[in-house]
PDB file of C-alpha atoms in Angstrom:
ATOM      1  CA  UNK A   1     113.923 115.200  64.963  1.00 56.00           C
ATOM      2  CA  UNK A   2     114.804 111.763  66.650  1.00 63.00           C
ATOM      3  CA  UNK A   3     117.081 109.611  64.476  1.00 72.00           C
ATOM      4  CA  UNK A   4     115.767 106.513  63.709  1.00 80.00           C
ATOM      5  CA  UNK A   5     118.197 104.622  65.732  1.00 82.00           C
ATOM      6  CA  UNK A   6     117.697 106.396  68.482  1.00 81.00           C
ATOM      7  CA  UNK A   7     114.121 105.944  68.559  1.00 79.00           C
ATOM      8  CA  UNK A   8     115.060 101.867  68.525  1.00 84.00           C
ATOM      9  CA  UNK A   9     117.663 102.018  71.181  1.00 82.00           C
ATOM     10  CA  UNK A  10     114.469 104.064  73.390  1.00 81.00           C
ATOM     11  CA  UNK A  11     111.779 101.771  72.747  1.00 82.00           C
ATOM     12  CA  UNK A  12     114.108  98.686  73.169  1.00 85.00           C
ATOM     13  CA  UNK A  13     115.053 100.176  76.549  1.00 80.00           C
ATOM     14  CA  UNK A  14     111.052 100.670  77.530  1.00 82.00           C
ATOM     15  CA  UNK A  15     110.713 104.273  76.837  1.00 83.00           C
ATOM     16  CA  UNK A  16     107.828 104.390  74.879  1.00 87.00           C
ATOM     17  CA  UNK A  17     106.229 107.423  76.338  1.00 82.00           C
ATOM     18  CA  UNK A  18     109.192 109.336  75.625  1.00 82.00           C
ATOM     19  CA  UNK A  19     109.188 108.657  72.261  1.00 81.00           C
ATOM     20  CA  UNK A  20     105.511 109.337  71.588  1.00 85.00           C
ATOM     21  CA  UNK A  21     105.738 112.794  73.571  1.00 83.00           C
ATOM     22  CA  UNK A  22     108.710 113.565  71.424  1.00 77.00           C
ATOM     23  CA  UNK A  23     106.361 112.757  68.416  1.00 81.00           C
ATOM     24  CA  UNK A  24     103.588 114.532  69.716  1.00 83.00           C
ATOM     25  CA  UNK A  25     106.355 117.548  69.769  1.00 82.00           C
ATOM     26  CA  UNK A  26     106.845 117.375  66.026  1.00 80.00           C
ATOM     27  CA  UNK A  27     103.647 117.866  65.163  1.00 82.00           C
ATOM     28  CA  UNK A  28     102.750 120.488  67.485  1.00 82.00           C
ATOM     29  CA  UNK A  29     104.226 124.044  66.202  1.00 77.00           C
ATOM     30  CA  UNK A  30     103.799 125.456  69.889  1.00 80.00           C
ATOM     31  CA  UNK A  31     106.347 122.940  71.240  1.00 78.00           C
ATOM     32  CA  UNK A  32     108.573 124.402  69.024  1.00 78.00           C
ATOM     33  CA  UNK A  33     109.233 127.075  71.044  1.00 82.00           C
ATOM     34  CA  UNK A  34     110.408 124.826  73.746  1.00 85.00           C
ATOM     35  CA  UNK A  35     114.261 124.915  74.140  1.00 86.00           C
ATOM     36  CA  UNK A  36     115.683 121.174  74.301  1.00 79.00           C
ATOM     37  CA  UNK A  37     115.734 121.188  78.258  1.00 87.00           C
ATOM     38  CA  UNK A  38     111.732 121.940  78.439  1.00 86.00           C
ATOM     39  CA  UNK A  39     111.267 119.387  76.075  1.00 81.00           C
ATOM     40  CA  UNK A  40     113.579 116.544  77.915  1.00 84.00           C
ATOM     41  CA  UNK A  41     111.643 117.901  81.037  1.00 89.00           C
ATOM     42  CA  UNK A  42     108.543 116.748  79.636  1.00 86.00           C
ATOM     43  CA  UNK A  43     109.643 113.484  78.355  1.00 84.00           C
ATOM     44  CA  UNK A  44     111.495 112.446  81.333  1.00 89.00           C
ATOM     45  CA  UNK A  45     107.832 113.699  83.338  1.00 89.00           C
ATOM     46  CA  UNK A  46     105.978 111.242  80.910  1.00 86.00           C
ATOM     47  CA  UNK A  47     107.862 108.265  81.882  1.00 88.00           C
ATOM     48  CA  UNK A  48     107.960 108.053  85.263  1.00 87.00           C
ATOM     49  CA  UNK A  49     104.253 108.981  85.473  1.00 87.00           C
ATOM     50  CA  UNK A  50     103.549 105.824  82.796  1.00 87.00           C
ATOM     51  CA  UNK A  51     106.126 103.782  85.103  1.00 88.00           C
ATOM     52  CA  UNK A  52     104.230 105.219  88.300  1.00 89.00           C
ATOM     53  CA  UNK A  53     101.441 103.999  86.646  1.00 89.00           C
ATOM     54  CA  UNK A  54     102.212 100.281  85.886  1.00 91.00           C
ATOM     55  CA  UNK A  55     103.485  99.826  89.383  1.00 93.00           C
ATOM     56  CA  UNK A  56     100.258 100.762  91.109  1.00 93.00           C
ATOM     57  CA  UNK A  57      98.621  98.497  88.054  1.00 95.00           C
ATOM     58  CA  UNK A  58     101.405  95.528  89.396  1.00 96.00           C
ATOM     59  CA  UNK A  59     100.519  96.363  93.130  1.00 96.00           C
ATOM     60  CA  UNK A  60      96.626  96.663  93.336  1.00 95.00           C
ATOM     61  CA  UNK A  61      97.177  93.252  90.900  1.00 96.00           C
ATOM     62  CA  UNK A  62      99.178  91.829  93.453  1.00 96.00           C
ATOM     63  CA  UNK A  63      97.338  92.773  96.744  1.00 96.00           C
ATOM     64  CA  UNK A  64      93.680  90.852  95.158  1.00 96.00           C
ATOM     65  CA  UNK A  65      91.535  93.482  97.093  1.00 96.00           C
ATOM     66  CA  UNK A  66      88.030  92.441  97.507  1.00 88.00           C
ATOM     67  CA  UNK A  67      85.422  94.520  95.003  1.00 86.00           C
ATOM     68  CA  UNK A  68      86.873  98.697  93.897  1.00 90.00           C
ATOM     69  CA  UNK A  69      86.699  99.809  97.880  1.00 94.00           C
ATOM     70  CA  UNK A  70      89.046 103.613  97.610  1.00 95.00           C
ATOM     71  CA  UNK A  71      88.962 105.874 101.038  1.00 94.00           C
ATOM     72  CA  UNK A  72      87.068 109.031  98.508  1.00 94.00           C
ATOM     73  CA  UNK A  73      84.185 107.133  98.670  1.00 93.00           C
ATOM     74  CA  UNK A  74      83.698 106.578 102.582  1.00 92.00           C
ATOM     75  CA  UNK A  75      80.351 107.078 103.336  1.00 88.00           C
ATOM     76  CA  UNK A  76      80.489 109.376 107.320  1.00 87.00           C
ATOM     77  CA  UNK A  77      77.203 109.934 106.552  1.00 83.00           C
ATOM     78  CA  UNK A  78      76.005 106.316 108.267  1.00 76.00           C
ATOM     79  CA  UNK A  79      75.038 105.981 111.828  1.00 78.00           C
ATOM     80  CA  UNK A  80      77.668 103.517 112.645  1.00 84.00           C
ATOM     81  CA  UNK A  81      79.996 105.815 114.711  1.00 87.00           C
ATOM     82  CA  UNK A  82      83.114 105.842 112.517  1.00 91.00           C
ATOM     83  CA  UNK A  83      85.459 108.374 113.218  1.00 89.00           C
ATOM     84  CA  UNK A  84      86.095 111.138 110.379  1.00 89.00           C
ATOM     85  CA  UNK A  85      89.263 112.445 112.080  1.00 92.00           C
ATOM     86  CA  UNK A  86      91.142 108.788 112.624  1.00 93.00           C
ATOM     87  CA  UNK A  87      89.701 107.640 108.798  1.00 92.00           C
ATOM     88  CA  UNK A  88      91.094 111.085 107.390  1.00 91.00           C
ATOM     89  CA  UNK A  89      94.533 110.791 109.388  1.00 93.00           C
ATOM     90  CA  UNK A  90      95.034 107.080 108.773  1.00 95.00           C
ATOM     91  CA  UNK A  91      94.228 107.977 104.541  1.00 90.00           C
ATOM     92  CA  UNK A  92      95.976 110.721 104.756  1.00 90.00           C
ATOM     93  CA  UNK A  93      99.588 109.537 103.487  1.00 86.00           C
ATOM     94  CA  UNK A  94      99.410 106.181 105.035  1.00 91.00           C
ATOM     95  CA  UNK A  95     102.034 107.217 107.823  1.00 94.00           C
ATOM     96  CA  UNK A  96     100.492 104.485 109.823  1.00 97.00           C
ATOM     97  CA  UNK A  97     102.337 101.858 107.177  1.00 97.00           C
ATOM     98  CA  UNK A  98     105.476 103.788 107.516  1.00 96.00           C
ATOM     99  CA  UNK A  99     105.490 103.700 111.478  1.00 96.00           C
ATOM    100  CA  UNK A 100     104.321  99.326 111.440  1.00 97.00           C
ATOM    101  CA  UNK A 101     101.201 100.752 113.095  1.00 97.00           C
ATOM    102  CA  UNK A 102      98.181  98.186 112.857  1.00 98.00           C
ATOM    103  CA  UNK A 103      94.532  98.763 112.189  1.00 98.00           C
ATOM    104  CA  UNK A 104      91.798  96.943 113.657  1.00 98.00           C
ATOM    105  CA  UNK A 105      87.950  97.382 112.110  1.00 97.00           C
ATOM    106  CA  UNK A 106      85.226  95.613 114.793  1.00 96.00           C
ATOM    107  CA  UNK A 107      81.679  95.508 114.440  1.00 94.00           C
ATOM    108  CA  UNK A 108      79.000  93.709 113.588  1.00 93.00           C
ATOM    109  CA  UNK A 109      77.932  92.315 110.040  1.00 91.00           C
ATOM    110  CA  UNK A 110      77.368  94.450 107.525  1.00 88.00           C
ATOM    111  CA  UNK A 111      78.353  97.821 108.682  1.00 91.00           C
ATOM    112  CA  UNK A 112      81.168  97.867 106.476  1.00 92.00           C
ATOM    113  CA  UNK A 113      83.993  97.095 107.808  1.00 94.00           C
ATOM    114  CA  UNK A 114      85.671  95.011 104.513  1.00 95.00           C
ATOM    115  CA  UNK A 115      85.363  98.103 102.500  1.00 95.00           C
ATOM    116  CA  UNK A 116      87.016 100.457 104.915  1.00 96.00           C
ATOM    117  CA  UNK A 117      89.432  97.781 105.685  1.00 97.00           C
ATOM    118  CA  UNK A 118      90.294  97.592 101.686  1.00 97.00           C
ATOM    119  CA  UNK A 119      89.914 101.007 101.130  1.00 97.00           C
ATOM    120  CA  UNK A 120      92.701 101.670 103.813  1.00 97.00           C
ATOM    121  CA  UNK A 121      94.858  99.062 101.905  1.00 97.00           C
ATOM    122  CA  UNK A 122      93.862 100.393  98.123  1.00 97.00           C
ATOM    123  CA  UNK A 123      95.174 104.136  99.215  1.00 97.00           C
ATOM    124  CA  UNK A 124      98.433 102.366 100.952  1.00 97.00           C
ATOM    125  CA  UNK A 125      99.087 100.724  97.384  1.00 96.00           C
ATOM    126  CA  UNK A 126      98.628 104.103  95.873  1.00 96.00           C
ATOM    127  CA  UNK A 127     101.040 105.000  98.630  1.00 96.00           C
ATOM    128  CA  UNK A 128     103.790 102.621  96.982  1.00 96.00           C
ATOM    129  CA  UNK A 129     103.095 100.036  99.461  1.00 97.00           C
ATOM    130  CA  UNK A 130     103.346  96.259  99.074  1.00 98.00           C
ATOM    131  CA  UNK A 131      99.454  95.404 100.251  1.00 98.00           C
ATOM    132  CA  UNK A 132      97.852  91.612 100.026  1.00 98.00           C
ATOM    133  CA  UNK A 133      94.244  91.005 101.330  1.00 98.00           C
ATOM    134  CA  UNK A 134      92.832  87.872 102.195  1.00 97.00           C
ATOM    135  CA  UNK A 135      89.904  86.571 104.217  1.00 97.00           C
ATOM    136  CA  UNK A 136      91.260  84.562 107.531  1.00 97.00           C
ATOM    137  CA  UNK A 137      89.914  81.331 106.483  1.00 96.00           C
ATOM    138  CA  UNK A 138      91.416  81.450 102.938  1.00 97.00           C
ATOM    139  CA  UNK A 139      94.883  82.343 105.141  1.00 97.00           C
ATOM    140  CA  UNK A 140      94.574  79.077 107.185  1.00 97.00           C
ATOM    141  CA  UNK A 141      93.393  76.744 104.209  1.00 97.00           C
ATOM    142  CA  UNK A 142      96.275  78.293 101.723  1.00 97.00           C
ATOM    143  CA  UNK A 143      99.178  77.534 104.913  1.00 97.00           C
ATOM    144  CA  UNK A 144      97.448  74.108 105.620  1.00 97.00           C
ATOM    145  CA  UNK A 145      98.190  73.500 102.348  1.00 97.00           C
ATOM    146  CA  UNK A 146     101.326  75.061 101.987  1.00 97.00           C
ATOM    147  CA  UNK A 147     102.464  72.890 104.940  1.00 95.00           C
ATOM    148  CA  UNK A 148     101.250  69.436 102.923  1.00 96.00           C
ATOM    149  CA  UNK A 149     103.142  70.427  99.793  1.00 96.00           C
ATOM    150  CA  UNK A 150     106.350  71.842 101.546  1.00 96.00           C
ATOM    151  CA  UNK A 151     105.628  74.958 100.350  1.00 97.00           C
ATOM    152  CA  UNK A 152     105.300  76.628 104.084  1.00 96.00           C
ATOM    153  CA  UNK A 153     108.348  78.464 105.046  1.00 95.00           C
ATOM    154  CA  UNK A 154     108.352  79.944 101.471  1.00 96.00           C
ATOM    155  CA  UNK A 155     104.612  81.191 102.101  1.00 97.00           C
ATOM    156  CA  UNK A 156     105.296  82.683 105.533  1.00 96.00           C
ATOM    157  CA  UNK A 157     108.768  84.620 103.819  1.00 96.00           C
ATOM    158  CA  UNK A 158     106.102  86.178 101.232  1.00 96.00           C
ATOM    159  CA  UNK A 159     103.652  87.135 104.038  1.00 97.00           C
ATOM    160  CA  UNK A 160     106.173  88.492 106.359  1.00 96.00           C
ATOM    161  CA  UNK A 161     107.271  90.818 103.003  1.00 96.00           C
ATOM    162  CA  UNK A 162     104.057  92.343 102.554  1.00 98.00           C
ATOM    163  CA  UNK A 163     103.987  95.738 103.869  1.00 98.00           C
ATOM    164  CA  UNK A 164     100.212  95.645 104.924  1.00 98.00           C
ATOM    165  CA  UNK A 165      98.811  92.337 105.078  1.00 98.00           C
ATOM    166  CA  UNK A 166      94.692  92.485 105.654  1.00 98.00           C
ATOM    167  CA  UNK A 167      93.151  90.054 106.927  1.00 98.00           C
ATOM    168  CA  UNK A 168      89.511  89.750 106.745  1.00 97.00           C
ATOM    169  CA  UNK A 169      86.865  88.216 109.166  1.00 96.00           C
ATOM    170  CA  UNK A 170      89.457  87.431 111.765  1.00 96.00           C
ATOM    171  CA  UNK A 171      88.787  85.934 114.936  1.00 94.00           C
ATOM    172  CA  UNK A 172      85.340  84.336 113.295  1.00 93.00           C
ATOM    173  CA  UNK A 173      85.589  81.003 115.068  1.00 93.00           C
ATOM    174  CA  UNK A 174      88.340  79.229 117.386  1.00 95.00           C
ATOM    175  CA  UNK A 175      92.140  78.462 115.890  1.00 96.00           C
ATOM    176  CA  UNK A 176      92.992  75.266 115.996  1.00 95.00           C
ATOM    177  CA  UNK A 177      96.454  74.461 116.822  1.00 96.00           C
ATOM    178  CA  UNK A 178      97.999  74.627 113.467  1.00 96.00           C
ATOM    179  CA  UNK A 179      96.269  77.920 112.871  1.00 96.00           C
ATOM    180  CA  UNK A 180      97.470  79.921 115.803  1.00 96.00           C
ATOM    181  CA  UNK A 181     100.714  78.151 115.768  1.00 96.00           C
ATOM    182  CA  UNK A 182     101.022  79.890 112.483  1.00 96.00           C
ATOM    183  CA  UNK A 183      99.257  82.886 112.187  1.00 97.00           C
ATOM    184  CA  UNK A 184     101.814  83.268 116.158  1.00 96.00           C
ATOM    185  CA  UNK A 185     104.761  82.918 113.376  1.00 96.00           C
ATOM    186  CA  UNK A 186     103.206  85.341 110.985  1.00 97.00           C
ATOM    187  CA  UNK A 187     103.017  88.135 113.730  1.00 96.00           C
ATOM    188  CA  UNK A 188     106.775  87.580 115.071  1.00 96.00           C
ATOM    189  CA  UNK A 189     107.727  88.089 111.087  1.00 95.00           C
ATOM    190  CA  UNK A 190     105.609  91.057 110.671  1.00 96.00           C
ATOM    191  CA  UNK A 191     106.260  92.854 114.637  1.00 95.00           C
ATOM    192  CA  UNK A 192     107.576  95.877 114.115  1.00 94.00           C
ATOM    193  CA  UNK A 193     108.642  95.980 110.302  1.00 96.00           C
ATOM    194  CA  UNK A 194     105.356  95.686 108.723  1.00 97.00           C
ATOM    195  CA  UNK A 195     101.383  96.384 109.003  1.00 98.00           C
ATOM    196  CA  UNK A 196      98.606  94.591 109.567  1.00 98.00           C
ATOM    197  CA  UNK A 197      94.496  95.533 109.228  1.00 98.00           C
ATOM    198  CA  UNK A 198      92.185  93.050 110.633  1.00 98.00           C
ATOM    199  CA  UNK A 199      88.663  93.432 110.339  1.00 97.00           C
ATOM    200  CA  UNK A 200      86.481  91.106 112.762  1.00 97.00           C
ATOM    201  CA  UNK A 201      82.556  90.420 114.469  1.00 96.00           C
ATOM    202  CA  UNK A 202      84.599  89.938 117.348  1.00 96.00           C
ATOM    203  CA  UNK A 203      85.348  92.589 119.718  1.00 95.00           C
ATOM    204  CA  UNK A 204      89.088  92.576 120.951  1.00 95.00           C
ATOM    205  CA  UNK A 205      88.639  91.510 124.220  1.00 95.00           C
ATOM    206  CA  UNK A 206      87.470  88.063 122.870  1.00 96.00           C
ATOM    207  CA  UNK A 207      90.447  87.003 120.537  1.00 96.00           C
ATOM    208  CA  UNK A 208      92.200  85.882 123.013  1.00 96.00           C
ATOM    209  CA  UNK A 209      89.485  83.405 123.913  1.00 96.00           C
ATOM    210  CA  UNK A 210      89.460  82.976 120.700  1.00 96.00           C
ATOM    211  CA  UNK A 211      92.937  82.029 119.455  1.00 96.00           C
ATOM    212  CA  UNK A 212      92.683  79.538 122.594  1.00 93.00           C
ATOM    213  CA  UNK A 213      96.392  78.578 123.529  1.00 91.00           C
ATOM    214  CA  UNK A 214      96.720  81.475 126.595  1.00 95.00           C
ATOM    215  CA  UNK A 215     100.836  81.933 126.387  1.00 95.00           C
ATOM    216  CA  UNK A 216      99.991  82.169 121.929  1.00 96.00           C
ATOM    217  CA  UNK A 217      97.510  84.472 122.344  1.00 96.00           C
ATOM    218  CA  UNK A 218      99.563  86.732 124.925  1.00 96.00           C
ATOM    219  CA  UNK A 219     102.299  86.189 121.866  1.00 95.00           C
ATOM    220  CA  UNK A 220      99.975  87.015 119.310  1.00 96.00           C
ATOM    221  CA  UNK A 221      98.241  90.218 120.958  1.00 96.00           C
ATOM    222  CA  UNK A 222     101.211  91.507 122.230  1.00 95.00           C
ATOM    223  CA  UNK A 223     102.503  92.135 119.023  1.00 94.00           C
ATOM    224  CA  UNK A 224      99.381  93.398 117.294  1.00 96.00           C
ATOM    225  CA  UNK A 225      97.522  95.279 119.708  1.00 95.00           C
ATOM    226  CA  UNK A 226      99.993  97.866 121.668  1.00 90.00           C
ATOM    227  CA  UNK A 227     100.354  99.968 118.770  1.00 92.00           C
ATOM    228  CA  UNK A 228      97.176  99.481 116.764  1.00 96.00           C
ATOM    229  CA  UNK A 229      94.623 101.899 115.672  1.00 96.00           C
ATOM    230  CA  UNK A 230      91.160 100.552 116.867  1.00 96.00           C
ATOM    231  CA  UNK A 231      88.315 101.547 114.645  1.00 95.00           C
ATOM    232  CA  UNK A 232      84.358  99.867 116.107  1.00 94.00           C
ATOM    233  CA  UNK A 233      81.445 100.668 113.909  1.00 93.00           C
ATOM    234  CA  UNK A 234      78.056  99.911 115.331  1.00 89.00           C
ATOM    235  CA  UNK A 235      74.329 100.187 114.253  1.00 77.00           C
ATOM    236  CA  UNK A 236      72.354  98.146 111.531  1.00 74.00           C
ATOM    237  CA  UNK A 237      73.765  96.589 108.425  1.00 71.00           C
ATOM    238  CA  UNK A 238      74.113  98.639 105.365  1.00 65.00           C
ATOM    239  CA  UNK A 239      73.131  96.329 103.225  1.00 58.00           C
ATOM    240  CA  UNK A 240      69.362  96.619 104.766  1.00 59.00           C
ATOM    241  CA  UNK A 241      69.166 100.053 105.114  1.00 57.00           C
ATOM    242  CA  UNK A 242      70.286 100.614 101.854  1.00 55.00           C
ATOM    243  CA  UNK A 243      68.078  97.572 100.296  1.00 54.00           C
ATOM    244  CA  UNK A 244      65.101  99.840 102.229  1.00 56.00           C
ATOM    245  CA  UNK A 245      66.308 103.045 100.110  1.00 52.00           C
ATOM    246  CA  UNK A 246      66.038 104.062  96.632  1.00 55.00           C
ATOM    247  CA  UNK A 247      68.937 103.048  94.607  1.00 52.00           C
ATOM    248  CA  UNK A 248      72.128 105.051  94.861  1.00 48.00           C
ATOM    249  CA  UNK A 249      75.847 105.356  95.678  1.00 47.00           C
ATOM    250  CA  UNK A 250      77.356 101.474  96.612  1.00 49.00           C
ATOM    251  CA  UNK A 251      80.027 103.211  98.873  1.00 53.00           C
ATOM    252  CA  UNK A 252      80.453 101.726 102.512  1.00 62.00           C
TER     253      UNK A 252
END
């Protein structure tokens, strides 16, 4: 039996599941024919899978992911010519995170690509990475504000931490100066030491048209696509054929 005291000096120290599975010990008469080192086994397992726990919680928090997008619910079943093997390797363990590898989703609207683009970041939280999401022009209005306030280079030091930083609807309409000039800095931060998913209408071959600035864009591209995994859906937009269909799973 746990003294009192000790019980205190655990729950004062955040150890809460360690006392409980000790309680649950007392009143079980099978776990009394655990020796000591089973039962500090156990308790030590129960913590760390509660603290496990509450860091995903603080991550998938943190990283504001758009709607409950997870990679088990995929749907290959679509006509949209998504790739089963480069999904299944890239959920895999998220070794794409670990090697600064980028992801790119094209296609057109509605095919899906925001929930494969979150799902991808969901799994790389469960992963124990540091994930935000954010649409591109939320990005630009939160920096154009950060820059009016002062608040920039403190903005850009939290972006560049962010182990995978997705960005969706990228490329959607020209940067203006400001923007590119920015999202340039962003990229140089991230190159090489971090991840990056963008999702976009736009097929590659137009963001550089599209950032406008040619030696930027060369900047920008160079550092994003080289070693970037390149994922283009095609065909009609879920959301009709589905809205044609009985109901049934929402997965994308």
């Amino acid at each position: 039996m746990l003294h009192q005291p000790t019980i205190e000096k655990l729950l004062a120290m955040r150890m809460e599941p360690m006392v409980e599975t000790w309680r649950n010990f007392e009143q079980d008469e099978n776990a009394q024919q655990l020796s000591f080192e089973e039962k500090l086994s156990l308790m030590v397992d129960r913590l760390w899978t509660w603290r496990q726990n509450l860091a995903l919680e603080r991550r998938l928090r943190y990283a504001k992911l758009r709607g409950n997008a997870c990679v088990e619910d995929i749907d290959y079943r679509a006509s949209r010519g998504l790739d089963r093997t480069l999904m299944r390797s890239l959920a895999n363990d998220s070794g794409w995170v670990q090697r600064h590898e980028n992801v790119f989703i094209i296609g057109p609207t509605g095919v899906g690509k925001s929930f494969l683009g979150c799902a991808l970041a969901q799994k790389a939280c469960r992963d124990g990475h540091l994930v935000l999401y954010t649409r591109a022009a939320a990005l630009f209005r939160d920096l154009a504000l950060a820059r009016a306030d002062g608040s920039l280079r403190n903005l850009l030091a939290r972006l560049s931490r962010v182990d995978v930083l997705a960005v969706d609807d990228w490329a959607m309409a020209p940067l203006q100066e400001t923007e590119r000039r920015d999202f340039w800095e962003i990229c140089e931060e991230r190159y090489q030491t971090r991840s990056t998913i963008l999702t976009s209408q736009v097929p590659v071959a137009q963001w550089h048209e599209q950032i406008g600035d040619a030696t930027i864009a060369d900047g920008i591209l160079d550092r994003l696509v080289h070693n970037a995994h390149r994922i283009e859906l095609r065909g009609e937009s879920l959301r009709k054929t589905r809205a044609k269909k009985p109901e049934g799973k929402s997965e994308a």
